[in-house]
Short mmCIF file of C-alpha atoms in Angstrom, two decimals:
data_model
loop_
_atom_site.label_atom_id
_atom_site.label_comp_id
_atom_site.label_asym_id
_atom_site.label_seq_id
_atom_site.Cartn_x
_atom_site.Cartn_y
_atom_site.Cartn_z
CA MET A 77 6.54 2.06 -10.36
CA THR A 78 5.72 0.10 -13.51
CA VAL A 79 7.12 -2.79 -15.45
CA ALA A 80 7.78 -1.77 -19.05
CA GLU A 81 10.36 -4.12 -20.48
CA PRO A 82 11.23 -5.15 -24.02
CA LYS A 83 9.10 -8.09 -25.14
CA GLU A 84 12.15 -10.30 -25.59
CA ARG A 85 13.40 -9.61 -22.10
CA ARG A 86 10.00 -10.21 -20.58
CA ARG A 87 9.60 -13.42 -22.57
CA ARG A 88 12.99 -14.70 -21.47
CA SER A 89 12.52 -13.69 -17.82
CA GLY A 90 8.88 -14.75 -17.78
CA GLY A 91 9.73 -18.13 -19.23
CA ARG A 92 12.53 -18.67 -16.75
CA GLU A 93 10.44 -17.50 -13.82
CA GLY A 94 7.48 -19.53 -15.07
CA ARG A 95 9.50 -22.70 -15.33
CA GLY A 96 10.86 -22.12 -11.83
CA ALA A 97 7.37 -21.60 -10.48
CA ARG A 98 6.12 -24.76 -12.15
CA ARG A 99 9.00 -26.77 -10.73
CA ALA A 100 8.26 -25.43 -7.26
CA GLN A 101 4.55 -26.13 -7.74
CA GLU A 102 5.26 -29.71 -8.76
CA THR A 103 7.38 -30.42 -5.70
CA ALA A 104 5.58 -28.32 -3.06
CA PRO A 105 3.07 -30.42 -1.12
CA ARG A 106 -0.42 -28.95 -1.36
CA ILE A 107 -1.86 -29.50 2.08
CA PRO A 108 -5.40 -28.50 3.14
CA TYR A 109 -4.06 -26.77 6.28
CA ILE A 110 -0.94 -26.60 8.43
CA THR A 111 -0.49 -28.95 11.38
CA ARG A 112 2.05 -27.26 13.61
CA LYS A 113 4.74 -29.50 15.10
CA VAL A 114 6.62 -26.58 16.67
CA GLY A 115 5.30 -25.42 20.02
CA CYS A 116 3.69 -22.08 20.83
CA MET A 117 5.64 -19.21 22.36
CA GLU A 118 4.30 -18.21 25.77
CA ILE A 119 4.93 -14.58 26.62
CA LEU A 120 2.82 -14.34 29.79
CA SER A 121 3.39 -16.13 33.07
CA GLN A 122 0.56 -17.85 34.90
CA GLU A 123 0.30 -14.81 37.15
CA GLY A 124 0.17 -12.51 34.14
CA LEU A 125 -2.66 -14.47 32.54
CA GLU A 126 -4.65 -14.50 35.77
CA LEU A 127 -4.15 -10.75 36.16
CA ILE A 128 -5.47 -9.99 32.69
CA GLU A 129 -8.41 -12.33 33.18
CA HIS A 130 -9.21 -10.74 36.56
CA ASN A 131 -9.08 -7.24 35.04
CA ALA A 132 -11.26 -8.29 32.09
CA ASP A 133 -13.87 -9.60 34.51
CA ALA A 134 -13.72 -6.30 36.39
CA ILE A 135 -14.36 -4.38 33.15
CA LEU A 136 -17.35 -6.56 32.31
CA ARG A 137 -18.74 -6.19 35.86
CA ASP A 138 -18.16 -2.47 36.41
CA THR A 139 -18.16 -0.88 32.94
CA GLY A 140 -19.90 -3.49 30.82
CA MET A 141 -20.32 -3.56 27.06
CA GLU A 142 -22.90 -1.89 24.82
CA PHE A 143 -24.93 -3.61 22.09
CA HIS A 144 -26.51 -1.01 19.83
CA ASP A 145 -29.80 -1.16 17.89
CA ASP A 146 -30.50 -4.82 18.62
CA PRO A 147 -33.18 -5.26 21.33
CA GLU A 148 -33.20 -9.04 20.83
CA ILE A 149 -29.57 -9.27 21.94
CA LEU A 150 -30.34 -7.29 25.08
CA GLU A 151 -33.26 -9.61 25.85
CA ILE A 152 -31.03 -12.68 25.42
CA PHE A 153 -28.59 -11.29 27.98
CA ARG A 154 -31.38 -10.23 30.33
CA ASP A 155 -32.90 -13.72 30.22
CA ALA A 156 -29.49 -15.16 31.09
CA GLY A 157 -29.37 -13.07 34.28
CA CYS A 158 -27.09 -10.25 33.13
CA ASP A 159 -27.59 -6.65 34.26
CA VAL A 160 -29.04 -4.78 31.28
CA GLN A 161 -29.49 -1.00 31.56
CA GLY A 162 -30.41 0.63 28.28
CA THR A 163 -27.94 -0.73 25.72
CA ARG A 164 -25.31 -1.44 28.40
CA VAL A 165 -24.83 -5.04 29.58
CA ARG A 166 -22.85 -5.91 32.70
CA PHE A 167 -21.74 -9.42 33.59
CA ASP A 168 -21.01 -11.17 36.88
CA PRO A 169 -17.37 -12.27 37.17
CA GLY A 170 -16.90 -15.70 35.64
CA PHE A 171 -20.28 -15.73 33.87
CA CYS A 172 -18.92 -15.36 30.34
CA ARG A 173 -16.10 -17.86 30.83
CA GLN A 174 -18.44 -20.48 32.31
CA THR A 175 -20.97 -19.98 29.51
CA ILE A 176 -18.33 -20.40 26.82
CA GLN A 177 -16.51 -23.34 28.36
CA ALA A 178 -19.75 -25.24 28.99
CA THR A 179 -20.63 -25.67 25.31
CA ALA A 180 -18.17 -24.07 22.84
CA PRO A 181 -16.24 -26.68 20.79
CA ALA A 182 -12.46 -26.65 20.94
CA GLU A 183 -12.17 -27.86 17.33
CA PHE A 184 -14.38 -28.17 14.28
CA THR A 185 -14.13 -28.74 10.53
CA GLN A 186 -15.19 -26.23 7.90
CA ALA A 187 -16.20 -28.23 4.85
CA ALA A 188 -15.21 -27.26 1.32
CA ARG A 189 -17.19 -28.34 -1.72
CA ASN A 190 -14.08 -30.33 -2.63
CA PRO A 191 -13.72 -32.52 0.50
CA GLU A 192 -9.96 -32.70 -0.01
CA ASN A 193 -9.82 -28.97 0.78
CA SER A 194 -11.87 -29.04 3.99
CA VAL A 195 -10.03 -27.46 6.92
CA ARG A 196 -9.75 -28.51 10.56
CA ILE A 197 -9.90 -25.47 12.84
CA GLY A 198 -8.52 -25.70 16.37
CA GLY A 199 -5.80 -27.64 18.18
CA ALA A 200 -2.43 -27.57 16.42
CA ASN A 201 -3.94 -26.63 13.05
CA THR A 202 -3.53 -23.34 11.16
CA VAL A 203 -5.57 -22.17 8.17
CA LEU A 204 -4.16 -19.35 6.03
CA CYS A 205 -6.66 -16.99 4.32
CA PRO A 206 -5.96 -14.14 1.86
CA SER A 207 -6.52 -10.42 2.41
CA TRP A 208 -9.97 -9.13 3.31
CA GLY A 209 -11.72 -5.85 2.61
CA PRO A 210 -9.45 -3.43 0.66
CA PRO A 211 -11.29 -1.05 -1.70
CA PHE A 212 -8.15 -0.62 -3.81
CA VAL A 213 -5.80 -2.96 -5.65
CA HIS A 214 -2.24 -2.41 -6.81
CA ASP A 215 0.08 -3.92 -9.37
CA LEU A 216 3.21 -2.62 -11.05
CA ASP A 217 1.51 -2.30 -14.44
CA LYS A 218 -1.51 -0.16 -13.52
CA GLY A 219 -0.57 1.16 -10.08
CA ARG A 220 -3.07 1.84 -7.30
CA ARG A 221 -6.71 1.96 -8.38
CA TYR A 222 -10.22 1.19 -7.20
CA ALA A 223 -10.89 -2.54 -7.29
CA THR A 224 -13.33 -4.01 -9.79
CA HIS A 225 -15.25 -7.25 -10.13
CA ASP A 226 -12.62 -8.39 -12.62
CA ASP A 227 -9.89 -7.80 -10.02
CA PHE A 228 -11.95 -9.76 -7.49
CA THR A 229 -12.29 -12.74 -9.83
CA ARG A 230 -8.60 -12.69 -10.76
CA LEU A 231 -7.63 -12.71 -7.09
CA ILE A 232 -9.86 -15.69 -6.36
CA LYS A 233 -8.24 -17.60 -9.22
CA LEU A 234 -4.78 -16.54 -8.07
CA HIS A 235 -5.47 -17.69 -4.51
CA GLN A 236 -6.93 -20.98 -5.76
CA THR A 237 -3.66 -21.68 -7.59
CA ILE A 238 -1.31 -20.78 -4.71
CA PRO A 239 -0.53 -24.02 -2.85
CA HIS A 240 0.31 -22.28 0.44
CA LEU A 241 -3.16 -20.79 0.99
CA HIS A 242 -5.93 -22.97 2.40
CA HIS A 243 -9.04 -20.80 2.19
CA SER A 244 -10.68 -18.70 -0.50
CA GLY A 245 -11.51 -15.95 2.01
CA GLY A 246 -14.22 -13.35 1.62
CA VAL A 247 -13.90 -9.76 0.38
CA VAL A 248 -10.45 -10.26 -1.15
CA CYS A 249 -10.98 -6.77 -2.56
CA GLU A 250 -14.08 -4.58 -2.65
CA PRO A 251 -15.47 -4.58 -6.24
CA VAL A 252 -16.62 -0.97 -6.23
CA ASP A 253 -17.98 -1.16 -9.78
CA LEU A 254 -20.88 -3.25 -8.42
CA PRO A 255 -23.78 -1.84 -6.34
CA ALA A 256 -22.76 -1.77 -2.68
CA ASN A 257 -26.05 -3.25 -1.48
CA LYS A 258 -25.82 -6.27 -3.80
CA ARG A 259 -22.16 -6.98 -4.44
CA HIS A 260 -21.99 -9.51 -1.59
CA LEU A 261 -24.03 -11.85 -3.82
CA ASP A 262 -21.55 -11.57 -6.68
CA MET A 263 -18.66 -12.12 -4.28
CA LEU A 264 -20.23 -15.25 -2.82
CA TYR A 265 -20.82 -16.59 -6.31
CA GLY A 266 -17.22 -15.83 -7.28
CA HIS A 267 -15.84 -17.94 -4.44
CA ILE A 268 -18.20 -20.80 -5.21
CA ARG A 269 -17.67 -20.76 -8.98
CA TRP A 270 -13.92 -20.17 -9.26
CA SER A 271 -12.61 -21.94 -6.16
CA ASP A 272 -13.29 -25.25 -4.46
CA ARG A 273 -11.82 -24.24 -1.11
CA PRO A 274 -13.73 -23.13 2.01
CA PHE A 275 -14.99 -19.54 1.92
CA MET A 276 -16.45 -16.85 4.16
CA GLY A 277 -20.00 -15.62 4.23
CA ALA A 278 -21.12 -11.99 4.14
CA PHE A 279 -20.47 -10.27 7.48
CA ILE A 280 -22.55 -7.11 7.44
CA GLY A 281 -26.08 -7.55 8.79
CA ALA A 282 -28.54 -10.38 9.28
CA GLU A 283 -29.99 -10.14 5.76
CA ARG A 284 -26.67 -10.69 3.99
CA ALA A 285 -25.75 -13.44 6.40
CA GLY A 286 -29.09 -15.05 5.54
CA HIS A 287 -28.31 -14.82 1.83
CA SER A 288 -25.01 -16.57 2.45
CA ILE A 289 -26.70 -19.40 4.32
CA ASP A 290 -29.37 -19.78 1.63
CA ILE A 291 -26.70 -20.07 -1.07
CA ALA A 292 -24.69 -22.52 1.02
CA ARG A 293 -27.79 -24.72 1.33
CA ILE A 294 -28.12 -24.78 -2.45
CA LEU A 295 -24.43 -25.66 -2.83
CA PHE A 296 -24.10 -28.28 -0.07
CA GLY A 297 -27.69 -29.35 0.60
CA GLU A 298 -29.91 -28.30 3.51
CA ASP A 299 -29.25 -31.39 5.63
CA PHE A 300 -25.49 -31.06 5.23
CA VAL A 301 -25.52 -27.39 6.24
CA ALA A 302 -27.71 -28.18 9.24
CA ASN A 303 -25.03 -30.52 10.58
CA ASN A 304 -21.75 -29.05 9.32
CA ALA A 305 -19.81 -25.80 9.26
CA VAL A 306 -19.59 -24.63 5.64
CA LEU A 307 -19.30 -20.84 6.07
CA TYR A 308 -17.13 -18.58 8.23
CA CYS A 309 -18.10 -15.26 9.79
CA VAL A 310 -16.02 -12.59 11.51
CA SER A 311 -17.97 -10.33 13.88
CA ASN A 312 -15.87 -7.32 14.86
CA THR A 313 -16.52 -5.14 17.87
CA ASN A 314 -16.48 -1.37 17.62
CA ALA A 315 -13.79 -0.83 20.22
CA PRO A 316 -13.94 0.21 22.91
CA LEU A 317 -16.68 -2.07 24.27
CA VAL A 318 -19.39 -1.70 21.62
CA MET A 319 -20.99 -4.07 19.12
CA ASP A 320 -23.37 -2.65 16.53
CA SER A 321 -26.40 -4.33 14.97
CA HIS A 322 -24.62 -5.03 11.67
CA MET A 323 -22.20 -7.28 13.49
CA SER A 324 -24.61 -8.72 16.06
CA GLY A 325 -27.17 -9.37 13.34
CA ALA A 326 -24.71 -11.47 11.36
CA LEU A 327 -23.44 -13.14 14.54
CA LYS A 328 -26.85 -14.41 15.64
CA THR A 329 -27.83 -15.48 12.10
CA TYR A 330 -24.72 -17.61 11.66
CA ALA A 331 -24.85 -18.96 15.21
CA ARG A 332 -28.45 -20.13 14.81
CA ALA A 333 -27.44 -21.91 11.60
CA GLY A 334 -24.55 -23.64 13.39
CA GLN A 335 -21.95 -21.73 11.39
CA PRO A 336 -18.68 -20.54 12.99
CA VAL A 337 -18.26 -16.98 14.21
CA ALA A 338 -14.89 -15.42 15.00
CA CYS A 339 -15.64 -12.84 17.71
CA THR A 340 -12.94 -10.30 16.99
CA PRO A 341 -12.16 -7.08 18.84
CA TRP A 342 -10.57 -4.72 16.28
CA VAL A 343 -8.29 -2.33 18.12
CA LEU A 344 -5.44 0.07 17.49
CA SER A 345 -3.63 0.51 20.77
CA GLY A 346 -3.52 4.13 21.85
CA ALA A 347 -6.75 5.09 20.07
CA MET A 348 -9.29 2.28 20.43
CA SER A 349 -7.66 0.72 23.49
CA PRO A 350 -5.09 1.81 26.09
CA CYS A 351 -1.57 2.52 24.83
CA THR A 352 -0.12 -0.45 26.70
CA VAL A 353 -0.03 -4.12 25.79
CA ALA A 354 -1.51 -5.27 29.10
CA GLY A 355 -4.35 -2.73 28.96
CA THR A 356 -5.14 -3.55 25.34
CA MET A 357 -5.22 -7.30 25.94
CA THR A 358 -7.47 -6.83 28.97
CA GLN A 359 -9.97 -4.93 26.81
CA VAL A 360 -9.63 -7.45 23.94
CA LEU A 361 -10.38 -10.32 26.31
CA ALA A 362 -13.36 -8.51 27.84
CA GLU A 363 -14.92 -7.84 24.42
CA ALA A 364 -14.21 -11.38 23.24
CA LEU A 365 -15.71 -12.92 26.38
CA ALA A 366 -18.92 -10.91 26.02
CA THR A 367 -19.42 -11.75 22.34
CA LEU A 368 -18.37 -15.40 22.60
CA SER A 369 -20.82 -15.91 25.44
CA LEU A 370 -23.51 -14.36 23.24
CA VAL A 371 -22.87 -17.00 20.56
CA GLN A 372 -23.28 -19.77 23.13
CA LEU A 373 -26.41 -18.23 24.65
CA ILE A 374 -27.98 -18.05 21.20
CA ALA A 375 -26.91 -21.54 20.08
CA PRO A 376 -25.12 -23.71 22.63
CA GLY A 377 -22.42 -25.72 20.88
CA ALA A 378 -22.15 -23.44 17.85
CA PRO A 379 -18.53 -23.15 16.68
CA CYS A 380 -16.85 -19.90 17.67
CA LEU A 381 -13.34 -18.47 17.83
CA MET A 382 -11.70 -15.84 19.99
CA GLY A 383 -10.51 -13.22 17.55
CA SER A 384 -7.84 -10.59 18.01
CA PHE A 385 -6.96 -7.87 15.55
CA ALA A 386 -4.73 -5.72 17.74
CA SER A 387 -1.99 -3.47 16.48
CA THR A 388 -0.42 -0.11 17.26
CA LEU A 389 -0.55 3.40 15.87
CA SER A 390 2.02 6.08 15.29
CA MET A 391 2.14 8.50 18.20
CA GLN A 392 3.48 11.07 15.72
CA ASN A 393 0.61 11.11 13.21
CA GLY A 394 -2.04 8.66 14.47
CA ALA A 395 -1.64 6.31 11.49
CA PRO A 396 -1.90 2.52 12.01
CA THR A 397 1.44 0.74 12.28
CA PHE A 398 2.16 -2.95 11.79
CA GLY A 399 5.00 -5.35 12.39
CA THR A 400 5.81 -3.70 15.70
CA PRO A 401 7.20 -5.47 18.79
CA GLU A 402 4.07 -4.59 20.74
CA ALA A 403 1.79 -6.06 18.06
CA GLY A 404 3.80 -9.27 18.31
CA GLN A 405 3.38 -9.32 22.08
CA MET A 406 -0.37 -8.79 21.71
CA VAL A 407 -0.94 -11.74 19.41
CA LEU A 408 1.24 -14.03 21.53
CA ALA A 409 -0.80 -13.06 24.60
CA ALA A 410 -4.04 -13.58 22.65
CA GLY A 411 -2.94 -17.11 21.82
CA GLN A 412 -2.40 -17.95 25.47
CA LEU A 413 -5.73 -16.41 26.49
CA ALA A 414 -7.62 -18.35 23.80
CA ARG A 415 -6.00 -21.64 24.81
CA ARG A 416 -6.97 -21.07 28.45
CA LEU A 417 -10.51 -20.31 27.33
CA GLY A 418 -10.58 -23.50 25.26
CA VAL A 419 -11.58 -22.00 21.89
CA PRO A 420 -9.63 -21.60 18.62
CA LEU A 421 -7.83 -18.33 17.88
CA HIS A 422 -8.57 -16.16 14.85
CA THR A 423 -6.07 -13.40 14.05
CA VAL A 424 -4.19 -11.66 11.24
CA GLY A 425 -0.99 -12.18 9.28
CA THR A 426 1.10 -10.27 6.74
CA LEU A 427 -0.12 -6.76 7.51
CA SER A 428 1.82 -3.72 6.34
CA ALA A 429 1.45 0.04 6.18
CA SER A 430 3.75 0.20 3.15
CA LYS A 431 2.36 1.61 -0.09
CA LEU A 432 4.43 -0.72 -2.30
CA PRO A 433 5.60 -4.35 -2.24
CA ASP A 434 9.00 -3.27 -0.91
CA GLY A 435 11.36 -3.99 1.96
CA GLN A 436 9.06 -2.38 4.53
CA SER A 437 6.09 -4.43 3.36
CA GLN A 438 7.94 -7.71 3.67
CA GLN A 439 9.66 -6.90 6.96
CA GLU A 440 6.29 -6.08 8.54
CA ALA A 441 4.60 -9.03 6.83
CA THR A 442 7.15 -11.58 7.98
CA TRP A 443 7.08 -10.36 11.57
CA GLY A 444 3.29 -10.41 11.70
CA LEU A 445 2.86 -13.88 10.23
CA MET A 446 5.61 -15.45 12.33
CA MET A 447 4.20 -13.98 15.55
CA SER A 448 0.72 -15.29 14.71
CA MET A 449 2.12 -18.74 13.99
CA PHE A 450 4.06 -18.80 17.28
CA ALA A 451 0.85 -17.65 18.99
CA GLY A 452 -0.77 -20.89 17.84
CA ALA A 453 -3.34 -19.11 15.66
CA ASN A 454 -5.86 -21.48 14.11
CA VAL A 455 -7.16 -19.13 11.41
CA ILE A 456 -4.97 -16.34 10.06
CA ASN A 457 -6.81 -13.79 7.93
CA HIS A 458 -4.86 -11.39 5.68
CA ALA A 459 -2.08 -13.94 5.12
CA THR A 460 -1.39 -12.50 1.66
CA GLY A 461 -1.74 -9.24 -0.22
CA TRP A 462 -2.20 -6.54 2.45
CA LEU A 463 -0.77 -3.06 1.76
CA GLU A 464 -1.38 0.49 2.98
CA GLY A 465 -2.92 -0.51 6.30
CA GLY A 466 -5.60 -2.62 4.64
CA LEU A 467 -6.68 -0.16 1.95
CA VAL A 468 -4.99 -2.13 -0.82
CA THR A 469 -4.67 -5.72 -2.02
CA GLY A 470 -1.46 -6.00 -4.00
CA PHE A 471 -0.94 -8.59 -6.72
CA GLU A 472 2.84 -8.59 -6.32
CA LYS A 473 2.49 -8.48 -2.53
CA THR A 474 0.28 -11.56 -2.79
CA MET A 475 3.07 -13.55 -4.42
CA LEU A 476 5.77 -12.28 -2.05
CA ASP A 477 3.55 -13.16 0.91
CA ALA A 478 2.76 -16.58 -0.57
CA ASP A 479 6.45 -17.42 -0.27
CA ILE A 480 6.36 -16.43 3.42
CA CYS A 481 3.30 -18.66 3.89
CA GLY A 482 5.17 -21.55 2.32
CA LYS A 483 8.19 -20.95 4.52
CA VAL A 484 6.21 -20.91 7.76
CA ALA A 485 4.40 -24.08 6.73
CA ARG A 486 7.74 -25.79 6.19
CA PHE A 487 9.24 -24.40 9.41
CA PHE A 488 6.29 -25.39 11.61
CA ASP A 489 6.32 -28.89 10.16
CA GLY A 490 9.26 -29.42 12.50
CA ILE A 491 12.48 -31.35 12.01
CA ASP A 492 12.17 -34.67 10.19
CA LEU A 493 13.79 -37.44 12.24
CA SER A 494 12.98 -40.32 9.93
CA GLU A 495 15.64 -42.81 8.90
CA ASN A 496 16.02 -41.03 5.59
CA ALA A 497 16.41 -37.65 7.33
CA GLN A 498 19.08 -38.98 9.69
CA ALA A 499 21.21 -39.57 6.57
CA MET A 500 23.57 -42.02 8.26
CA ASP A 501 24.21 -43.94 5.03
CA ALA A 502 25.02 -40.68 3.22
CA ILE A 503 27.55 -39.68 5.86
CA ALA A 504 29.13 -43.14 5.74
CA GLN A 505 29.22 -43.14 1.92
CA THR A 506 30.78 -39.68 1.65
CA GLY A 507 33.34 -39.90 4.44
CA PRO A 508 35.77 -37.22 5.66
CA GLY A 509 36.85 -34.34 3.45
CA LYS A 510 34.41 -34.90 0.56
CA HIS A 511 31.19 -33.21 -0.52
CA PHE A 512 27.66 -34.53 -0.59
CA LEU A 513 26.60 -33.15 -3.99
CA GLY A 514 27.02 -36.47 -5.76
CA ALA A 515 25.87 -38.72 -2.93
CA ASP A 516 23.00 -41.09 -3.66
CA HIS A 517 21.08 -39.57 -0.73
CA THR A 518 21.42 -36.05 -2.14
CA GLN A 519 20.32 -37.19 -5.60
CA ALA A 520 17.28 -38.92 -4.12
CA ASN A 521 16.23 -35.92 -2.02
CA PHE A 522 17.36 -32.82 -3.90
CA LEU A 523 13.88 -31.85 -5.13
CA THR A 524 12.35 -31.85 -1.65
CA ALA A 525 15.29 -31.35 0.74
CA PHE A 526 14.78 -27.58 1.08
CA PHE A 527 11.85 -25.26 0.60
CA ARG A 528 12.10 -23.53 -2.77
CA PRO A 529 10.44 -20.09 -2.79
CA ASP A 530 9.24 -18.67 -6.10
CA THR A 531 10.19 -14.99 -5.87
CA PRO A 532 13.87 -14.76 -4.79
CA ASP A 533 16.80 -14.73 -7.22
CA ASN A 534 19.77 -16.77 -6.01
CA ASN A 535 21.89 -16.63 -9.18
CA SER A 536 25.18 -14.86 -9.69
CA PHE A 537 25.19 -11.13 -10.34
CA GLU A 538 26.05 -11.81 -13.98
CA GLN A 539 23.15 -14.23 -14.48
CA TRP A 540 20.76 -11.90 -12.63
CA SER A 541 21.85 -9.03 -14.90
CA ALA A 542 21.43 -11.14 -18.02
CA ASP A 543 17.91 -12.05 -16.92
CA GLY A 544 16.95 -8.39 -16.75
CA GLY A 545 18.20 -7.29 -13.32
CA LEU A 546 14.72 -7.52 -11.85
CA ASP A 547 14.01 -6.75 -8.20
CA ALA A 548 11.71 -8.91 -6.08
CA ALA A 549 8.56 -6.93 -6.91
CA GLN A 550 9.26 -7.13 -10.65
CA ARG A 551 9.82 -10.87 -10.41
CA ALA A 552 6.56 -11.16 -8.45
CA ASN A 553 4.81 -9.21 -11.23
CA LEU A 554 5.80 -11.86 -13.75
CA LEU A 555 4.99 -14.63 -11.33
CA TRP A 556 1.39 -13.65 -10.58
CA LYS A 557 0.67 -13.49 -14.29
CA ASP A 558 2.27 -16.90 -14.85
CA THR A 559 0.30 -18.27 -11.88
CA LEU A 560 -2.98 -16.99 -13.34
CA ASP A 561 -2.07 -18.61 -16.66
CA ARG A 562 -1.84 -21.92 -14.80
CA TYR A 563 -5.23 -21.57 -13.10
CA VAL A 564 -7.38 -24.69 -13.49
CA ASP A 565 -11.14 -24.21 -13.32
CA PRO A 566 -12.47 -26.55 -10.60
CA GLY A 567 -15.86 -26.59 -12.32
CA LEU A 568 -19.31 -26.52 -10.73
CA ASP A 569 -22.30 -28.78 -11.25
CA PRO A 570 -24.41 -26.98 -13.93
CA ALA A 571 -27.68 -27.59 -12.08
CA ILE A 572 -26.29 -26.12 -8.84
CA ASP A 573 -24.75 -23.23 -10.78
CA GLU A 574 -28.11 -22.47 -12.40
CA GLU A 575 -29.98 -22.63 -9.09
CA ILE A 576 -27.51 -20.31 -7.34
CA CYS A 577 -27.63 -17.81 -10.22
CA ALA A 578 -31.44 -17.85 -10.15
CA TYR A 579 -31.44 -17.21 -6.39
CA ILE A 580 -29.02 -14.30 -6.82
CA ALA A 581 -31.15 -12.82 -9.61
CA ARG A 582 -34.25 -12.96 -7.37
CA ARG A 583 -32.48 -11.26 -4.48
CA LYS A 584 -31.11 -8.53 -6.73
CA ALA A 585 -34.56 -7.85 -8.20
CA GLU A 586 -36.03 -7.20 -4.75
CA LYS A 587 -34.53 -3.72 -4.38
CA PRO A 588 -32.95 -0.99 -6.51
CA ASP A 589 -29.20 -0.64 -6.80
CA ALA A 590 -27.59 1.54 -4.14
CA ASN A 591 -24.05 2.57 -3.36
CA TYR A 592 -24.45 2.47 0.39
CA TYR A 593 -24.57 -0.28 2.95
#
């Protein structure tokens, strides 16, 4: 599907859409993160939570978890009194929970280079991050294609301009035109240069994590990094019940530097975990307990999050499925388990298996993001852009999802009960049988009374037809271009820029280019 319209039509529609987007941008509050005033949804009873926790302890005691190709990790567990046989580690019931609860912080701040964009992680706060990891991108003009460094940079600028995102993210797409063994350096630089929001470090291996920390020290200063969270790492398990050295290497590097680690079991129920919600959540909790306790054994007090990336698969063809009732139940349960453990929750948002920014993509996206919000998630990765089960970042999907992000932020802000919101004077002024359109209260509040999304068309059929008869994806196509046109470079101190570039050049010169990890 492509957009190939007459220039006049595109100019008229683009101008109209652009003006609408600017009006919404001017009135939409740009907040550094969401503070939820609507309570969490609890799907498990006290007995249900205790059952899952009991079963997770049984898994860790009887089956254990394996840590591959990292003898140091095994020695850390052995020194802590765990039963280590080969690469298999078994834990006494309650050991992991006690280790985590003794020192893990319930909340922390991740600093941005612009202090106004720093985010508070934990409690009633939610941080929305863009998509992570797709090797492909999609837009209506060029279709599906391998992502490039140019696509990566454009996405960073797009995310920086969207008011409903709070974080620059990490691998917003995989720039496959750069050497695989060095592109993490270019991606880190892109986040630092073109955004002033918090960002993620490189996740794969201790060396790349070390590069991320080195660059952060140049950007923020060594003393600041020593005492503040400035990066964000996600360490995934290889379900079931395995962590490899790429993930454990990054985990211990970030933990020792006092940087937050989201310990995240990545499971598709029915393949990587049992085909039941209760069985999957038991395994998720067991893996999270083992890896969270590792963070605290390495660096007591280091920030860490319980992560959960749990969804379902099609029993017909084995493909991942998203936006399912069971996936919603899993994230709600994960929220309760994380709160009982006393650590923030990291999870995922607008996931979709759809190939296009269509009705399926937005149905699945809305369900996923709403369930994560009701779960009390503190960091939601993949809040915009995800298509094709994570293989694709979509430009139009990004803008459609951004509207959903704005809606949930408004919804979870709760009902305003201020004197102005009670509107008693307006009701008295208008009286029975009249309308409120001309009331002084309406005139004073009409710009901010209701959330105004950018992508829908609410005009008459005739006006919609005159404006080109565009569907939501076509309107989003015009909108992402208009949004990029409005990007404002946050700038970077030239001396810091030069020092970071010199560091990157030295690291790149140390080894030949390679297209493998």
